[in-house]
C-alpha cells in the first residue's frame, strides 16, 4: 500500500512538471533587473554612436529609459502595463524622419546590447520578433 502511494506521488509530481508552462521572455532575461541592464546597455550604445545619436540628442534620457523599460517589460510578457496615452510609437517618432538604414542600425545596437547582457540568441530573436511589428510606426514618419 505504501509503495502504491509513493508511486502515485511520483506520477503526480512528473505530471505537474510536464504541464508547467515555460517562463516568459521577461523571466528569461532576468525580470525587471535584466531589462534595466539591457536598456542601460542600449542607451550606452546609442550614446557612443555617431550615426544615430542625433535622433536622441534632445531626448530626456530618464523619460526614454523609463518608457523603454516599461515597453520592454510589456513586450516580454512581464507584469508591466505600458500606456500608449501620449507616448505611442507614432507620437514619439513623428517628424524624426528615421531612415530605414538608421532604423536597422538602431536594431543592431539593441542586438549589441543584448549580446553584452549575454542574452541567448534564441531569446534575442523572440524579443526582436515582438518588436518587428512596430517598425512601420517608426520609419519615415
Short mmCIF file of C-alpha atoms in Angstrom, two decimals:
data_model
loop_
_atom_site.label_atom_id
_atom_site.label_comp_id
_atom_site.label_asym_id
_atom_site.label_seq_id
_atom_site.Cartn_x
_atom_site.Cartn_y
_atom_site.Cartn_z
CA UNK A 1 0.00 0.00 0.00
CA UNK A 2 2.81 2.37 0.94
CA UNK A 3 4.59 1.57 -2.33
CA UNK A 4 1.45 2.36 -4.36
CA UNK A 5 1.06 5.72 -2.58
CA UNK A 6 4.69 6.60 -3.33
CA UNK A 7 4.13 5.59 -6.97
CA UNK A 8 1.09 7.87 -7.28
CA UNK A 9 3.03 10.70 -5.67
CA UNK A 10 5.90 10.31 -8.17
CA UNK A 11 3.49 10.20 -11.12
CA UNK A 12 1.70 13.30 -9.81
CA UNK A 13 4.96 15.20 -9.49
CA UNK A 14 6.04 14.18 -13.02
CA UNK A 15 2.69 15.24 -14.49
CA UNK A 16 2.89 18.56 -12.64
CA UNK A 17 6.36 19.20 -14.03
CA UNK A 18 5.35 18.21 -17.55
CA UNK A 19 2.42 20.67 -17.57
CA UNK A 20 4.42 23.63 -16.29
CA UNK A 21 4.47 26.47 -18.81
CA UNK A 22 7.88 27.75 -19.87
CA UNK A 23 8.91 31.02 -18.25
CA UNK A 24 8.04 34.18 -20.14
CA UNK A 25 10.70 36.15 -22.01
CA UNK A 26 10.52 38.62 -19.13
CA UNK A 27 11.81 36.00 -16.69
CA UNK A 28 14.23 34.50 -19.21
CA UNK A 29 16.07 37.83 -19.47
CA UNK A 30 16.19 38.36 -15.71
CA UNK A 31 12.94 40.18 -14.95
CA UNK A 32 12.95 43.91 -14.29
CA UNK A 33 16.62 43.94 -13.26
CA UNK A 34 17.59 42.23 -16.52
CA UNK A 35 15.50 44.66 -18.56
CA UNK A 36 17.05 47.64 -16.76
CA UNK A 37 20.56 46.34 -17.53
CA UNK A 38 19.60 45.76 -21.16
CA UNK A 39 18.12 49.24 -21.59
CA UNK A 40 21.10 50.87 -19.87
CA UNK A 41 23.44 48.99 -22.20
CA UNK A 42 21.32 50.05 -25.18
CA UNK A 43 21.39 53.70 -24.09
CA UNK A 44 25.19 53.49 -23.81
CA UNK A 45 25.35 52.00 -27.31
CA UNK A 46 23.30 54.92 -28.68
CA UNK A 47 25.32 57.50 -26.73
CA UNK A 48 28.53 56.25 -28.32
CA UNK A 49 27.20 56.01 -31.85
CA UNK A 50 27.75 58.89 -34.28
CA UNK A 51 25.35 57.55 -36.92
CA UNK A 52 22.15 57.74 -34.84
CA UNK A 53 22.96 59.85 -31.80
CA UNK A 54 21.45 62.95 -33.44
CA UNK A 55 17.99 61.35 -33.18
CA UNK A 56 18.41 61.21 -29.39
CA UNK A 57 20.49 64.29 -28.57
CA UNK A 58 17.50 66.31 -27.31
CA UNK A 59 15.83 63.36 -25.61
CA UNK A 60 15.05 63.32 -21.91
CA UNK A 61 17.11 60.20 -21.20
CA UNK A 62 15.41 59.42 -17.88
CA UNK A 63 11.99 59.56 -19.57
CA UNK A 64 13.22 57.49 -22.54
CA UNK A 65 14.78 54.93 -20.19
CA UNK A 66 11.67 54.54 -18.04
CA UNK A 67 9.36 54.33 -21.06
CA UNK A 68 11.53 51.76 -22.81
CA UNK A 69 11.82 49.68 -19.64
CA UNK A 70 8.02 49.59 -19.35
CA UNK A 71 7.63 48.89 -23.05
CA UNK A 72 10.16 46.04 -22.99
CA UNK A 73 8.53 44.63 -19.87
CA UNK A 74 5.18 44.52 -21.65
CA UNK A 75 6.62 43.09 -24.88
CA UNK A 76 8.31 40.26 -22.98
CA UNK A 77 5.08 39.35 -21.14
CA UNK A 78 6.16 40.83 -17.83
CA UNK A 79 3.79 42.25 -15.23
CA UNK A 80 4.03 45.85 -16.55
CA UNK A 81 1.38 47.76 -18.43
CA UNK A 82 2.78 50.21 -20.98
CA UNK A 83 0.46 53.14 -21.52
CA UNK A 84 0.32 54.43 -25.06
CA UNK A 85 -1.57 57.55 -23.95
CA UNK A 86 0.54 60.44 -25.24
CA UNK A 87 3.57 58.23 -25.88
CA UNK A 88 2.56 55.99 -28.79
CA UNK A 89 5.26 54.91 -31.22
CA UNK A 90 3.75 57.19 -33.87
CA UNK A 91 3.59 60.17 -31.47
CA UNK A 92 7.17 59.66 -30.38
CA UNK A 93 8.66 59.22 -33.85
CA UNK A 94 6.57 61.59 -36.00
CA UNK A 95 8.77 64.24 -37.57
CA UNK A 96 12.00 62.40 -36.84
CA UNK A 97 12.17 61.06 -40.41
CA UNK A 98 14.10 57.99 -39.34
CA UNK A 99 15.56 56.24 -42.36
CA UNK A 100 15.40 52.50 -42.86
CA UNK A 101 19.22 52.40 -42.69
CA UNK A 102 19.27 54.20 -39.33
CA UNK A 103 16.39 52.10 -38.00
CA UNK A 104 18.30 48.94 -38.89
CA UNK A 105 21.41 50.37 -37.25
CA UNK A 106 19.50 51.02 -34.01
CA UNK A 107 18.31 47.40 -34.12
CA UNK A 108 21.97 46.39 -34.45
CA UNK A 109 22.76 48.50 -31.37
CA UNK A 110 19.99 46.71 -29.47
CA UNK A 111 21.44 43.36 -30.55
CA UNK A 112 24.87 44.54 -29.34
CA UNK A 113 23.29 45.45 -26.00
CA UNK A 114 21.62 42.02 -25.77
CA UNK A 115 24.97 40.39 -26.52
CA UNK A 116 26.61 42.49 -23.79
CA UNK A 117 23.99 41.21 -21.37
CA UNK A 118 24.57 37.61 -22.50
CA UNK A 119 21.01 37.14 -23.68
CA UNK A 120 20.98 33.93 -25.74
CA UNK A 121 20.36 34.33 -29.47
CA UNK A 122 17.07 32.37 -29.48
CA UNK A 123 15.73 34.74 -26.81
CA UNK A 124 17.05 37.74 -28.76
CA UNK A 125 15.18 36.53 -31.83
CA UNK A 126 11.95 36.21 -29.86
CA UNK A 127 12.33 39.74 -28.48
CA UNK A 128 13.08 41.15 -31.93
CA UNK A 129 10.08 39.34 -33.43
CA UNK A 130 7.84 41.00 -30.84
CA UNK A 131 9.31 44.40 -31.70
CA UNK A 132 9.21 43.95 -35.50
CA UNK A 133 5.53 44.94 -35.94
CA UNK A 134 6.38 48.42 -34.58
CA UNK A 135 8.72 49.11 -37.49
CA UNK A 136 6.06 50.84 -39.58
CA UNK A 137 5.28 53.21 -36.69
CA UNK A 138 8.89 54.41 -36.62
CA UNK A 139 10.38 54.66 -40.14
CA UNK A 140 9.96 57.80 -42.27
CA UNK A 141 7.10 59.38 -40.35
#
